[in-house]
Amino acid sequence: MPVLFLGHGSPMNAIEENEFVKGFREIGKSIPRPSAIVCISAHWETRGTYVTAMEHPPTIHDFGGFPKELFEVQYPAPGSPDLARETKKIITKTEVVLDDQWGLDHGAWSVIKHLYPLADVPVIQLSLDRYQTPRYHYELAKQLAALRRKGVLIIGSGNMVHNLGLVAWDKLNETGYAYDWTLEASAAMKTYIKEDKHDLLIDFRSRGRAFDLAIPTPEHYLPLLYTLALKEDQDETVFFNDQPLAGSLTMTSVKFGR
């Protein structure tokens, strides 16, 4: 299977029709149908590493201030306790805890619902240990490589540039509006991705002011490192939904593989 990094943006993408939703839908049609999905979402941070292991993960509405219509959305994809146990087994870098409390947060369901609208592909989530370094996450992700060969689609869901504190709210619906530092950081990230300069992306805190503004906190960026770690030499790199939004966000998404 290919590997996807999805810039998930606002939870409203779950119910709106826009160019980003179309991009998710098209990428879902362009790749082989997976046996299951492992999603690493920016919105599940933990102490330690957890994987959802229930048969029927609930749809988590982990946000506030949005229309009632959004809170009514359910994405009843099945879970996969077997895949959760296999994921626990193949990750030897740390002890992985089987979780029966979390479910699918909006970093997962708001984008996966456009790839597989029938909710008929099993989905599990792998948490982000907020106390670990970027390199730790990159190295842990490499241990997931065997799942690709078993038909499992691995998705990292976040945003490469994600600074909510500097969002231009008056430009929220203007696709393409970006601050200079947003464009600088985005261009550098894409260059490093295309040139397989993973060390520069892992060591993002040494890349200067534009990166510091683009990544004020790491949780939306770390899912990118999970997908980079799984890229193999023969994989092609395809960018889609490659647009800035509201000044300080980018929706840039990437497919590694065919």
PDB file of N, CA, C and O in Angstrom, residues 189-228:
ATOM      1  N   MET A 189       9.894  22.645   3.353  1.00  0.00           N
ATOM      2  CA  MET A 189       9.424  21.302   3.715  1.00  0.00           C
ATOM      3  C   MET A 189       9.251  20.433   2.473  1.00  0.00           C
ATOM      4  O   MET A 189       9.679  19.276   2.441  1.00  0.00           O
ATOM      5  N   LYS A 190       8.627  20.990   1.455  1.00  0.00           N
ATOM      6  CA  LYS A 190       8.376  20.205   0.241  1.00  0.00           C
ATOM      7  C   LYS A 190       9.685  19.861  -0.474  1.00  0.00           C
ATOM      8  O   LYS A 190       9.825  18.754  -1.019  1.00  0.00           O
ATOM      9  N   THR A 191      10.627  20.771  -0.464  1.00  0.00           N
ATOM     10  CA  THR A 191      11.934  20.482  -1.061  1.00  0.00           C
ATOM     11  C   THR A 191      12.628  19.348  -0.307  1.00  0.00           C
ATOM     12  O   THR A 191      13.155  18.410  -0.922  1.00  0.00           O
ATOM     13  N   TYR A 192      12.626  19.419   1.018  1.00  0.00           N
ATOM     14  CA  TYR A 192      13.265  18.370   1.815  1.00  0.00           C
ATOM     15  C   TYR A 192      12.567  17.022   1.607  1.00  0.00           C
ATOM     16  O   TYR A 192      13.216  15.975   1.557  1.00  0.00           O
ATOM     17  N   ILE A 193      11.250  17.047   1.476  1.00  0.00           N
ATOM     18  CA  ILE A 193      10.504  15.806   1.237  1.00  0.00           C
ATOM     19  C   ILE A 193      10.892  15.217  -0.115  1.00  0.00           C
ATOM     20  O   ILE A 193      11.203  14.026  -0.220  1.00  0.00           O
ATOM     21  N   LYS A 194      10.881  16.047  -1.147  1.00  0.00           N
ATOM     22  CA  LYS A 194      11.200  15.568  -2.496  1.00  0.00           C
ATOM     23  C   LYS A 194      12.626  15.047  -2.593  1.00  0.00           C
ATOM     24  O   LYS A 194      12.900  14.092  -3.334  1.00  0.00           O
ATOM     25  N   GLU A 195      13.538  15.660  -1.846  1.00  0.00           N
ATOM     26  CA  GLU A 195      14.950  15.281  -1.906  1.00  0.00           C
ATOM     27  C   GLU A 195      15.334  14.266  -0.835  1.00  0.00           C
ATOM     28  O   GLU A 195      16.513  13.960  -0.661  1.00  0.00           O
ATOM     29  N   ASP A 196      14.340  13.734  -0.106  1.00  0.00           N
ATOM     30  CA  ASP A 196      14.573  12.733   0.936  1.00  0.00           C
ATOM     31  C   ASP A 196      15.552  13.208   2.006  1.00  0.00           C
ATOM     32  O   ASP A 196      16.315  12.419   2.575  1.00  0.00           O
ATOM     33  N   LYS A 197      15.500  14.480   2.313  1.00  0.00           N
ATOM     34  CA  LYS A 197      16.356  15.030   3.365  1.00  0.00           C
ATOM     35  C   LYS A 197      15.610  14.958   4.704  1.00  0.00           C
ATOM     36  O   LYS A 197      15.228  15.970   5.295  1.00  0.00           O
ATOM     37  N   HIS A 198      15.413  13.742   5.158  1.00  0.00           N
ATOM     38  CA  HIS A 198      14.586  13.514   6.332  1.00  0.00           C
ATOM     39  C   HIS A 198      15.203  14.091   7.597  1.00  0.00           C
ATOM     40  O   HIS A 198      14.479  14.545   8.497  1.00  0.00           O
ATOM     41  N   ASP A 199      16.524  14.067   7.697  1.00  0.00           N
ATOM     42  CA  ASP A 199      17.158  14.598   8.906  1.00  0.00           C
ATOM     43  C   ASP A 199      16.838  16.075   9.111  1.00  0.00           C
ATOM     44  O   ASP A 199      16.681  16.528  10.247  1.00  0.00           O
ATOM     45  N   LEU A 200      16.734  16.821   8.018  1.00  0.00           N
ATOM     46  CA  LEU A 200      16.401  18.238   8.133  1.00  0.00           C
ATOM     47  C   LEU A 200      14.963  18.436   8.609  1.00  0.00           C
ATOM     48  O   LEU A 200      14.655  19.411   9.297  1.00  0.00           O
ATOM     49  N   LEU A 201      14.092  17.515   8.241  1.00  0.00           N
ATOM     50  CA  LEU A 201      12.698  17.585   8.677  1.00  0.00           C
ATOM     51  C   LEU A 201      12.535  17.099  10.114  1.00  0.00           C
ATOM     52  O   LEU A 201      11.684  17.596  10.854  1.00  0.00           O
ATOM     53  N   ILE A 202      13.335  16.130  10.502  1.00  0.00           N
ATOM     54  CA  ILE A 202      13.297  15.660  11.884  1.00  0.00           C
ATOM     55  C   ILE A 202      13.805  16.753  12.818  1.00  0.00           C
ATOM     56  O   ILE A 202      13.224  17.018  13.882  1.00  0.00           O
ATOM     57  N   ASP A 203      14.881  17.410  12.408  1.00  0.00           N
ATOM     58  CA  ASP A 203      15.499  18.457  13.232  1.00  0.00           C
ATOM     59  C   ASP A 203      14.889  19.821  12.910  1.00  0.00           C
ATOM     60  O   ASP A 203      15.584  20.790  12.654  1.00  0.00           O
ATOM     61  N   PHE A 204      13.553  19.882  12.914  1.00  0.00           N
ATOM     62  CA  PHE A 204      12.873  21.101  12.465  1.00  0.00           C
ATOM     63  C   PHE A 204      13.106  22.287  13.388  1.00  0.00           C
ATOM     64  O   PHE A 204      12.972  23.442  12.962  1.00  0.00           O
ATOM     65  N   ARG A 205      13.487  22.059  14.624  1.00  0.00           N
ATOM     66  CA  ARG A 205      13.732  23.162  15.548  1.00  0.00           C
ATOM     67  C   ARG A 205      15.031  23.908  15.250  1.00  0.00           C
ATOM     68  O   ARG A 205      15.296  24.944  15.852  1.00  0.00           O
ATOM     69  N   SER A 206      15.820  23.396  14.330  1.00  0.00           N
ATOM     70  CA  SER A 206      17.058  24.073  13.933  1.00  0.00           C
ATOM     71  C   SER A 206      16.953  24.727  12.565  1.00  0.00           C
ATOM     72  O   SER A 206      17.966  25.144  11.996  1.00  0.00           O
ATOM     73  N   ARG A 207      15.742  24.838  12.037  1.00  0.00           N
ATOM     74  CA  ARG A 207      15.565  25.330  10.676  1.00  0.00           C
ATOM     75  C   ARG A 207      15.259  26.825  10.607  1.00  0.00           C
ATOM     76  O   ARG A 207      15.061  27.367   9.540  1.00  0.00           O
ATOM     77  N   GLY A 208      15.153  27.508  11.746  1.00  0.00           N
ATOM     78  CA  GLY A 208      14.993  28.956  11.712  1.00  0.00           C
ATOM     79  C   GLY A 208      13.589  29.459  12.009  1.00  0.00           C
ATOM     80  O   GLY A 208      12.676  28.689  12.328  1.00  0.00           O
ATOM     81  N   ARG A 209      13.426  30.769  11.871  1.00  0.00           N
ATOM     82  CA  ARG A 209      12.213  31.454  12.310  1.00  0.00           C
ATOM     83  C   ARG A 209      10.964  30.958  11.590  1.00  0.00           C
ATOM     84  O   ARG A 209       9.918  30.776  12.215  1.00  0.00           O
ATOM     85  N   ALA A 210      11.047  30.748  10.276  1.00  0.00           N
ATOM     86  CA  ALA A 210       9.863  30.329   9.532  1.00  0.00           C
ATOM     87  C   ALA A 210       9.335  29.001  10.053  1.00  0.00           C
ATOM     88  O   ALA A 210       8.123  28.829  10.227  1.00  0.00           O
ATOM     89  N   PHE A 211      10.233  28.053  10.338  1.00  0.00           N
ATOM     90  CA  PHE A 211       9.804  26.768  10.873  1.00  0.00           C
ATOM     91  C   PHE A 211       9.259  26.922  12.289  1.00  0.00           C
ATOM     92  O   PHE A 211       8.286  26.246  12.656  1.00  0.00           O
ATOM     93  N   ASP A 212       9.864  27.797  13.083  1.00  0.00           N
ATOM     94  CA  ASP A 212       9.369  27.999  14.447  1.00  0.00           C
ATOM     95  C   ASP A 212       7.948  28.545  14.441  1.00  0.00           C
ATOM     96  O   ASP A 212       7.113  28.157  15.272  1.00  0.00           O
ATOM     97  N   LEU A 213       7.644  29.441  13.502  1.00  0.00           N
ATOM     98  CA  LEU A 213       6.291  29.973  13.398  1.00  0.00           C
ATOM     99  C   LEU A 213       5.335  28.946  12.806  1.00  0.00           C
ATOM    100  O   LEU A 213       4.171  28.869  13.201  1.00  0.00           O
ATOM    101  N   ALA A 214       5.835  28.139  11.874  1.00  0.00           N
ATOM    102  CA  ALA A 214       4.986  27.128  11.225  1.00  0.00           C
ATOM    103  C   ALA A 214       4.627  25.996  12.163  1.00  0.00           C
ATOM    104  O   ALA A 214       3.561  25.381  12.027  1.00  0.00           O
ATOM    105  N   ILE A 215       5.514  25.708  13.126  1.00  0.00           N
ATOM    106  CA  ILE A 215       5.334  24.564  14.027  1.00  0.00           C
ATOM    107  C   ILE A 215       5.495  25.044  15.469  1.00  0.00           C
ATOM    108  O   ILE A 215       6.469  24.712  16.155  1.00  0.00           O
ATOM    109  N   PRO A 216       4.562  25.845  15.978  1.00  0.00           N
ATOM    110  CA  PRO A 216       4.695  26.329  17.360  1.00  0.00           C
ATOM    111  C   PRO A 216       4.599  25.200  18.379  1.00  0.00           C
ATOM    112  O   PRO A 216       5.225  25.254  19.440  1.00  0.00           O
ATOM    113  N   THR A 217       3.809  24.195  18.059  1.00  0.00           N
ATOM    114  CA  THR A 217       3.745  22.954  18.842  1.00  0.00           C
ATOM    115  C   THR A 217       3.811  21.806  17.846  1.00  0.00           C
ATOM    116  O   THR A 217       3.352  21.935  16.705  1.00  0.00           O
ATOM    117  N   PRO A 218       4.359  20.645  18.233  1.00  0.00           N
ATOM    118  CA  PRO A 218       4.710  19.634  17.234  1.00  0.00           C
ATOM    119  C   PRO A 218       3.614  18.669  16.831  1.00  0.00           C
ATOM    120  O   PRO A 218       3.780  17.925  15.870  1.00  0.00           O
ATOM    121  N   GLU A 219       2.470  18.647  17.512  1.00  0.00           N
ATOM    122  CA  GLU A 219       1.542  17.529  17.335  1.00  0.00           C
ATOM    123  C   GLU A 219       0.966  17.413  15.919  1.00  0.00           C
ATOM    124  O   GLU A 219       0.704  16.313  15.437  1.00  0.00           O
ATOM    125  N   HIS A 220       0.791  18.539  15.221  1.00  0.00           N
ATOM    126  CA  HIS A 220       0.257  18.460  13.855  1.00  0.00           C
ATOM    127  C   HIS A 220       1.339  18.130  12.819  1.00  0.00           C
ATOM    128  O   HIS A 220       1.012  17.703  11.704  1.00  0.00           O
ATOM    129  N   TYR A 221       2.580  18.330  13.203  1.00  0.00           N
ATOM    130  CA  TYR A 221       3.710  18.056  12.305  1.00  0.00           C
ATOM    131  C   TYR A 221       4.206  16.618  12.431  1.00  0.00           C
ATOM    132  O   TYR A 221       4.614  16.006  11.438  1.00  0.00           O
ATOM    133  N   LEU A 222       4.158  16.055  13.624  1.00  0.00           N
ATOM    134  CA  LEU A 222       4.729  14.722  13.855  1.00  0.00           C
ATOM    135  C   LEU A 222       4.123  13.632  12.967  1.00  0.00           C
ATOM    136  O   LEU A 222       4.852  12.723  12.539  1.00  0.00           O
ATOM    137  N   PRO A 223       2.812  13.663  12.656  1.00  0.00           N
ATOM    138  CA  PRO A 223       2.295  12.626  11.750  1.00  0.00           C
ATOM    139  C   PRO A 223       2.995  12.599  10.397  1.00  0.00           C
ATOM    140  O   PRO A 223       3.070  11.542   9.759  1.00  0.00           O
ATOM    141  N   LEU A 224       3.533  13.746   9.953  1.00  0.00           N
ATOM    142  CA  LEU A 224       4.316  13.760   8.715  1.00  0.00           C
ATOM    143  C   LEU A 224       5.558  12.882   8.865  1.00  0.00           C
ATOM    144  O   LEU A 224       5.923  12.147   7.939  1.00  0.00           O
ATOM    145  N   LEU A 225       6.204  12.947  10.020  1.00  0.00           N
ATOM    146  CA  LEU A 225       7.413  12.150  10.224  1.00  0.00           C
ATOM    147  C   LEU A 225       7.105  10.656  10.187  1.00  0.00           C
ATOM    148  O   LEU A 225       7.939   9.859   9.722  1.00  0.00           O
ATOM    149  N   TYR A 226       5.925  10.257  10.637  1.00  0.00           N
ATOM    150  CA  TYR A 226       5.535   8.844  10.562  1.00  0.00           C
ATOM    151  C   TYR A 226       5.454   8.387   9.115  1.00  0.00           C
ATOM    152  O   TYR A 226       5.879   7.281   8.778  1.00  0.00           O
ATOM    153  N   THR A 227       4.929   9.215   8.255  1.00  0.00           N
ATOM    154  CA  THR A 227       4.810   8.818   6.851  1.00  0.00           C
ATOM    155  C   THR A 227       6.163   8.865   6.149  1.00  0.00           C
ATOM    156  O   THR A 227       6.475   7.994   5.331  1.00  0.00           O
ATOM    157  N   LEU A 228       6.976   9.864   6.461  1.00  0.00           N
ATOM    158  CA  LEU A 228       8.320   9.941   5.869  1.00  0.00           C
ATOM    159  C   LEU A 228       9.136   8.701   6.210  1.00  0.00           C
ATOM    160  O   LEU A 228       9.879   8.175   5.371  1.00  0.00           O
TER     161      LEU A 228
END
